[in-house]
XYZ file of C-alpha atoms in Angstrom:
477
model
C 0.000 0.000 0.000
C 1.197 3.508 -0.770
C 1.183 5.559 2.398
C 0.799 9.292 2.883
C 3.360 11.040 0.698
C 4.775 14.472 0.254
C 4.344 16.104 -3.113
C 6.965 17.260 -5.542
C 7.063 20.982 -6.139
C 9.696 23.333 -7.490
C 12.365 20.652 -7.657
C 12.134 19.637 -3.982
C 9.914 17.671 -1.638
C 7.886 19.989 0.578
C 6.325 19.532 3.988
C 2.595 18.815 3.616
C 1.818 19.290 7.299
C -0.160 22.484 6.798
C -2.024 21.353 3.686
C -5.517 19.896 3.403
C -5.702 16.118 3.672
C -7.577 14.209 0.972
C -8.506 10.542 1.177
C -7.810 8.486 -1.919
C -10.522 5.832 -2.065
C -9.855 2.326 -3.307
C -12.896 1.664 -5.555
C -12.544 -2.088 -5.064
C -13.582 -1.914 -1.406
C -14.623 1.753 -0.874
C -11.917 2.198 1.779
C -9.257 4.872 2.055
C -6.009 3.554 0.582
C -3.869 6.681 0.980
C -3.964 10.254 2.142
C -2.575 13.007 -0.051
C -2.287 16.703 0.617
C -4.027 19.201 -1.647
C -2.041 22.278 -2.522
C -3.271 25.842 -2.195
C -2.564 29.126 -3.947
C 0.893 29.439 -2.371
C 1.864 26.006 -3.709
C 0.584 26.841 -7.176
C 2.473 30.134 -7.180
C 5.678 28.448 -5.969
C 5.484 25.752 -8.634
C 4.812 28.247 -11.423
C 7.626 30.487 -10.199
C 10.020 27.523 -10.203
C 8.969 26.587 -13.735
C 9.337 30.185 -14.905
C 12.815 30.483 -13.420
C 13.915 27.187 -14.992
C 12.519 27.919 -18.437
C 15.327 29.971 -20.054
C 18.031 27.398 -19.368
C 15.842 24.401 -20.252
C 14.603 26.023 -23.474
C 18.224 26.702 -24.474
C 19.261 23.092 -23.801
C 20.217 21.177 -26.918
C 17.378 18.849 -28.005
C 19.758 15.885 -27.898
C 20.354 16.574 -24.209
C 16.637 16.792 -23.514
C 16.115 13.493 -25.328
C 18.870 11.894 -23.231
C 16.999 12.896 -20.073
C 13.843 11.284 -21.474
C 15.789 8.113 -22.261
C 16.828 8.026 -18.614
C 13.208 8.477 -17.565
C 12.246 5.474 -19.717
C 15.015 3.352 -18.201
C 13.810 4.103 -14.667
C 10.136 3.810 -15.630
C 10.727 0.306 -16.975
C 12.422 -0.629 -13.718
C 9.505 0.738 -11.704
C 6.651 -0.493 -13.890
C 5.305 -2.711 -11.130
C 5.140 0.262 -8.740
C 3.216 2.232 -11.358
C 0.834 -0.663 -12.035
C 0.149 -1.293 -8.349
C -0.587 2.393 -7.796
C -3.012 2.571 -10.728
C -4.792 -0.615 -9.683
C -5.167 0.702 -6.150
C -6.295 4.245 -6.945
C -8.706 3.790 -9.849
C -9.611 0.117 -9.849
C -7.866 -1.240 -12.936
C -7.457 -5.035 -12.584
C -3.810 -5.690 -11.831
C -3.065 -7.615 -15.033
C -4.674 -4.875 -17.093
C -2.839 -2.241 -15.030
C 0.473 -3.883 -15.866
C -0.162 -4.562 -19.544
C -2.286 -1.629 -20.669
C -2.211 1.128 -18.072
C 1.456 1.124 -17.056
C 2.373 -0.238 -20.469
C 0.892 2.818 -22.165
C 3.365 5.052 -20.346
C 6.400 3.111 -21.528
C 4.986 2.956 -25.053
C 4.497 6.718 -25.306
C 7.880 7.567 -23.785
C 9.623 5.255 -26.243
C 7.660 6.591 -29.194
C 8.455 10.190 -28.269
C 12.165 9.336 -28.083
C 12.103 7.885 -31.602
C 10.161 10.796 -33.059
C 12.080 13.503 -31.177
C 15.319 12.279 -32.747
C 13.823 13.034 -36.175
C 11.972 16.224 -35.214
C 13.302 19.301 -37.014
C 13.292 22.112 -34.466
C 14.568 24.460 -37.172
C 14.339 23.839 -40.907
C 14.108 25.698 -44.233
C 10.621 26.880 -45.072
C 10.930 25.950 -48.729
C 13.759 25.227 -51.200
C 12.571 28.157 -53.311
C 12.882 30.684 -50.450
C 16.561 30.632 -49.415
C 17.234 32.191 -46.048
C 13.651 31.652 -44.852
C 13.573 29.311 -41.870
C 10.905 27.901 -39.584
C 11.795 27.374 -35.935
C 9.711 25.379 -33.448
C 10.418 26.958 -30.065
C 9.023 25.973 -26.632
C 5.918 27.872 -25.671
C 7.024 28.442 -22.059
C 5.540 27.432 -18.720
C 2.831 24.805 -19.201
C 0.079 23.587 -16.873
C -0.660 19.905 -17.442
C -3.995 18.756 -16.001
C -4.592 15.018 -16.316
C -7.555 12.703 -15.625
C -7.939 9.570 -13.540
C -9.046 7.029 -16.148
C -5.728 6.379 -17.963
C -3.256 8.055 -15.583
C 0.118 7.223 -17.128
C -1.185 7.355 -20.675
C -2.108 11.014 -20.177
C 0.785 12.014 -17.913
C 3.389 10.738 -20.374
C 1.626 12.164 -23.439
C 1.840 15.611 -21.851
C 4.991 15.588 -19.719
C 7.291 13.889 -22.223
C 6.128 16.009 -25.166
C 6.605 19.168 -23.103
C 10.084 18.082 -21.976
C 11.188 17.291 -25.521
C 9.805 20.604 -26.787
C 11.809 22.509 -24.170
C 8.916 23.613 -21.958
C 8.859 23.671 -18.181
C 5.726 22.489 -16.438
C 3.415 22.087 -13.484
C 1.561 18.772 -13.476
C -1.751 18.552 -11.634
C -2.937 14.950 -11.701
C -6.477 14.037 -10.799
C -7.025 13.870 -7.059
C -8.746 10.532 -7.744
C -5.556 8.957 -9.123
C -2.555 10.852 -7.721
C -0.482 7.914 -6.528
C 0.883 6.826 -9.902
C 1.702 10.449 -10.698
C 3.789 10.695 -7.528
C 5.649 7.529 -8.488
C 6.253 9.195 -11.859
C 7.558 12.310 -10.074
C 10.055 10.104 -8.249
C 11.126 8.665 -11.611
C 11.643 12.145 -13.072
C 13.574 13.203 -9.970
C 15.855 10.161 -10.168
C 16.478 10.877 -13.856
C 18.088 14.156 -12.843
C 15.803 16.580 -14.637
C 17.014 20.061 -13.576
C 15.171 21.606 -10.631
C 12.092 23.580 -11.605
C 11.625 21.963 -15.024
C 9.083 19.449 -13.726
C 6.795 20.291 -10.798
C 3.822 18.419 -9.372
C 1.093 19.920 -7.226
C -1.772 17.767 -6.019
C -5.134 19.464 -5.965
C -8.651 19.443 -7.340
C -10.013 21.249 -10.367
C -11.719 24.000 -8.399
C -8.504 24.721 -6.482
C -5.132 24.150 -8.116
C -6.649 23.479 -11.538
C -8.401 26.836 -11.636
C -5.371 28.624 -10.179
C -3.152 27.301 -12.952
C -5.705 28.144 -15.621
C -5.816 31.843 -14.753
C -2.177 32.256 -13.690
C -0.516 35.083 -15.628
C 2.833 33.250 -15.731
C 1.384 30.094 -17.293
C 1.713 30.209 -21.077
C -0.324 27.103 -21.932
C -2.854 24.762 -20.373
C -3.028 21.197 -21.652
C -6.152 19.560 -20.235
C -7.713 16.144 -20.587
C -11.152 15.588 -19.083
C -14.810 16.365 -19.580
C -16.179 18.729 -22.195
C -17.898 20.685 -19.426
C -14.584 21.333 -17.668
C -12.893 22.105 -20.973
C -15.368 24.903 -21.636
C -14.771 26.401 -18.197
C -11.004 26.261 -18.681
C -11.253 27.955 -22.078
C -13.310 30.803 -20.610
C -11.042 31.234 -17.590
C -7.873 31.215 -19.708
C -9.188 33.829 -22.129
C -8.219 36.782 -19.964
C -4.528 35.924 -20.283
C -4.796 34.707 -23.900
C -2.816 31.578 -23.045
C -2.945 28.624 -25.376
C -5.440 25.951 -24.339
C -5.125 22.424 -25.691
C -8.100 20.191 -24.916
C -8.661 16.434 -25.160
C -12.245 15.937 -24.065
C -15.126 13.502 -24.059
C -16.538 11.269 -26.753
C -19.534 9.252 -27.833
C -17.912 7.050 -30.429
C -20.013 5.421 -33.141
C -19.076 1.954 -34.365
C -20.704 1.320 -37.758
C -21.106 -2.395 -38.414
C -22.202 -3.223 -41.949
C -23.735 -6.461 -43.181
C -20.403 -7.479 -44.724
C -18.413 -6.965 -41.512
C -16.092 -9.748 -40.367
C -17.424 -12.378 -37.990
C -15.681 -10.929 -34.943
C -16.749 -7.310 -35.462
C -19.583 -7.290 -32.916
C -17.602 -9.134 -30.242
C -14.636 -6.833 -30.816
C -16.858 -3.782 -30.446
C -18.467 -4.966 -27.207
C -15.141 -5.837 -25.578
C -13.633 -2.526 -26.652
C -16.575 -0.680 -25.114
C -16.246 -2.591 -21.837
C -12.455 -2.284 -21.543
C -11.279 -0.267 -18.523
C -14.847 -0.630 -17.215
C -16.008 1.642 -20.016
C -13.935 4.541 -18.684
C -12.333 5.625 -21.959
C -13.177 8.771 -23.892
C -12.642 6.944 -27.186
C -14.811 3.931 -26.316
C -17.198 2.790 -29.108
C -20.321 3.240 -26.990
C -22.820 3.579 -29.858
C -22.951 0.432 -31.988
C -24.709 1.226 -35.264
C -25.739 -2.004 -37.004
C -27.076 -2.431 -40.527
C -30.610 -3.790 -40.498
C -29.821 -7.062 -42.295
C -27.686 -8.329 -39.407
C -29.246 -6.334 -36.585
C -31.036 -9.146 -34.704
C -27.998 -11.409 -34.771
C -25.724 -8.568 -33.702
C -27.964 -7.797 -30.710
C -27.936 -11.449 -29.662
C -24.151 -11.641 -30.011
C -23.605 -8.398 -28.114
C -25.821 -9.579 -25.258
C -23.983 -12.893 -25.092
C -20.544 -11.263 -25.107
C -21.475 -8.665 -22.469
C -22.941 -11.363 -20.241
C -19.651 -13.256 -20.455
C -17.589 -10.284 -19.285
C -16.510 -10.980 -15.730
C -16.404 -8.259 -13.074
C -14.128 -8.531 -10.064
C -11.676 -6.937 -7.646
C -8.778 -4.961 -9.033
C -6.193 -6.775 -6.933
C -7.051 -10.182 -8.426
C -5.360 -11.511 -11.550
C -7.493 -12.371 -14.537
C -9.158 -10.974 -17.627
C -12.038 -9.219 -15.901
C -13.106 -5.612 -15.570
C -12.886 -3.853 -12.237
C -15.025 -1.249 -10.496
C -15.565 2.277 -11.768
C -13.519 4.942 -10.065
C -15.804 6.339 -7.346
C -19.289 6.654 -5.914
C -20.146 9.724 -7.980
C -19.394 7.873 -11.214
C -21.211 4.760 -9.992
C -24.365 6.731 -9.199
C -24.220 8.623 -12.500
C -23.973 5.365 -14.447
C -26.828 3.797 -12.498
C -29.015 6.832 -13.191
C -28.256 6.687 -16.918
C -28.982 2.943 -17.113
C -32.341 3.614 -15.465
C -32.878 6.507 -17.881
C -32.348 4.131 -20.794
C -34.989 1.781 -19.405
C -37.402 4.643 -18.751
C -37.007 6.041 -22.270
C -37.896 2.709 -23.843
C -34.602 1.140 -24.871
C -34.596 -2.657 -24.712
C -32.279 -3.983 -22.010
C -30.636 -7.184 -23.296
C -27.748 -7.528 -20.807
C -26.874 -6.115 -17.405
C -28.945 -3.373 -15.834
C -28.957 -1.423 -12.599
C -27.299 -2.539 -9.382
C -24.074 -4.370 -8.672
C -23.227 -7.743 -10.234
C -24.149 -10.783 -8.179
C -21.777 -11.468 -5.302
C -20.265 -7.974 -5.271
C -21.958 -6.014 -2.527
C -19.140 -3.595 -1.762
C -17.120 -1.607 -4.276
C -18.208 0.496 -7.242
C -18.971 -2.391 -9.577
C -21.273 -1.953 -12.584
C -22.928 -4.698 -14.598
C -21.771 -4.864 -18.235
C -24.913 -3.482 -19.861
C -26.279 -3.546 -23.404
C -29.321 -1.708 -24.729
C -30.929 -2.523 -28.079
C -33.531 -0.609 -30.097
C -31.937 2.694 -29.109
C -32.585 5.793 -31.159
C -30.041 8.544 -31.414
C -32.160 11.046 -29.470
C -32.283 8.961 -26.291
C -30.216 10.197 -23.362
C -28.016 7.085 -23.408
C -27.144 7.845 -27.046
C -26.399 11.527 -26.402
C -24.515 11.635 -23.091
C -21.084 10.222 -22.326
C -21.855 7.560 -19.710
C -18.241 6.599 -18.941
C -19.152 3.128 -17.801
C -19.579 -0.357 -19.324
C -22.791 0.531 -21.158
C -23.371 -0.065 -24.884
C -26.241 1.328 -26.975
C -27.178 -0.476 -30.207
C -28.885 1.540 -32.968
C -30.142 0.101 -36.287
C -29.597 1.751 -39.662
C -30.418 0.873 -43.265
C -28.131 2.668 -45.697
C -24.559 3.905 -45.597
C -25.834 7.475 -45.776
C -28.136 6.944 -42.804
C -25.350 5.332 -40.779
C -23.053 8.294 -41.409
C -25.816 10.739 -40.518
C -26.489 9.009 -37.182
C -22.787 8.693 -36.395
C -22.183 12.407 -36.984
C -25.320 13.509 -35.130
C -23.548 14.166 -31.829
C -21.807 17.127 -30.236
C -18.716 14.932 -29.867
C -16.108 14.016 -32.450
C -13.276 12.004 -30.920
C -13.149 8.492 -32.398
C -15.457 6.642 -34.764
C -15.151 3.075 -35.978
C -16.229 1.221 -39.104
C -16.509 -2.490 -39.850
C -16.852 -3.452 -43.527
C -15.026 -5.656 -46.007
C -15.671 -3.217 -48.862
C -12.442 -1.189 -49.288
C -14.133 1.613 -51.212
C -16.816 1.978 -48.550
C -14.186 1.905 -45.785
C -12.340 4.778 -47.432
C -15.555 6.761 -47.887
C -16.426 6.300 -44.232
C -12.944 7.333 -43.129
C -13.449 10.689 -44.835
C -17.151 11.209 -44.071
C -17.107 10.522 -40.323
C -16.651 13.741 -38.332
C -14.073 12.698 -35.785
C -10.425 13.319 -35.074
C -9.743 9.587 -35.383
C -11.343 6.803 -37.436
C -10.385 3.158 -36.925
C -11.433 0.566 -39.482
C -11.872 -3.185 -38.969
C -10.101 -3.244 -35.618
C -6.887 -1.724 -36.931
C -5.154 0.249 -34.185
C -3.542 3.617 -34.776
C 0.135 3.543 -35.684
C 2.888 4.512 -33.251
C 3.006 8.291 -33.011
C -0.408 8.834 -34.596
C -2.125 11.970 -33.268
C -4.784 11.495 -30.591
C -7.501 14.137 -30.404
C -10.909 15.189 -31.615
C -13.082 17.880 -33.106
C -16.283 19.636 -32.048
C -16.840 19.235 -28.294
C -14.209 16.508 -28.090
C -11.491 19.140 -28.066
C -8.959 20.905 -30.223
C -5.487 19.548 -29.422
C -3.466 16.601 -30.665
C -1.360 14.372 -28.454
C 1.315 11.880 -29.408
C 4.106 11.823 -31.948
C 5.149 14.821 -34.014
C 1.823 16.561 -33.417
C 2.157 16.160 -29.667
C 5.543 17.877 -29.679
C 4.325 20.633 -32.009
C 1.436 21.342 -29.635
C 3.971 22.629 -27.076
C 5.837 24.877 -29.492
C 5.513 28.294 -31.053
C 6.250 28.585 -34.765
C 8.764 31.318 -35.533
C 9.420 32.589 -39.044
C 13.009 33.720 -39.670
C 14.178 35.533 -42.795
C 17.762 36.313 -43.755
C 19.169 33.139 -42.194
C 22.727 32.500 -43.334
């Protein structure tokens, strides 16, 4: 168990004795598993001041040196992967095998990918062969506030921190108060790697406190936020007074279009993807749109697959899903499942209440609704739980129309064996990412959305560029 820790701020460990205590709840058993201390305005100011003071030297550091620091971070991260996995499993309920393979594994994957791409990134390059002396420089934007969510802790921490480090930015990381333990392990990793004091700073806090303080701080040049669309709107408004850059990766309501010619595993693949991480993924395919010819069979298959998904404690090995993160999320999901029933959707798997035999912990039944229409609440709102809505459609045009009829635009999916149709769908679907026939995005592919799913891109070249200013230079010799 991770005990009460100090938090990393301004390049040194500080005494939390006078700070506010916050219980971190283990969602597996609803008991306190750790106590952290929430920072206040003085902590935020100290962290920002440290980052501001460290910026000139770090920005002037040769990119190769910055990359070498990141390589050291990866070396230590790989050594401490089990610590990271145990922390994530404890704080947000990811089953331990999943925490090791996917949750902690995502951090190592992104760090390694950034190293490869940073070595090829041109921080300064000619604008065009036909304009001699005209150069484009990618320079670090400055002090960055990195606000990360609880659902994929290391995935989001590494996508932001490593990109900012490579770009030459200094930073203040505010992890979610629901999942701070893995972030503090990560802070120890960064500290051991020898990153210069003030370059990386961590302040624990909630959104109303430290999050808001960072958003409006006049010495913060950029806010990179991952979380709900509601919070993203508030951050954008609050940051407007200082005209700082705001990069947002927000919610989603992904459509998964399954055509009559889809492969035999398309429905099963879609259900399992929706249920992964207990449905707590912004890019989950939570709306399954099925062509009428195969609709009845798809519903039966989806119900069978969902009913086979096991739910259990996070500390036990196995291929099951764990609890959702907290009581607030549990109650929200229960209310939305009931809303689906009340609005006339046909419940074919799961439902309200905890799974049999699990009377304590924030466990949700893997749930599937059929005969959903796209105006129902369960088709419009991001549930963020293991709940799938199945919607029938007839033609390709109708499927596209339903898929795009949402305020979100993060990830859409398509299942068809017709290459021409697949390519049409890839262009017609209004989302920042489209995945076809179960093909995952390539290493370094940009992650991000459009509409109310946000405006930034994380990962790879685009993730580094997000933390830079573009400078035009003429007369270069």
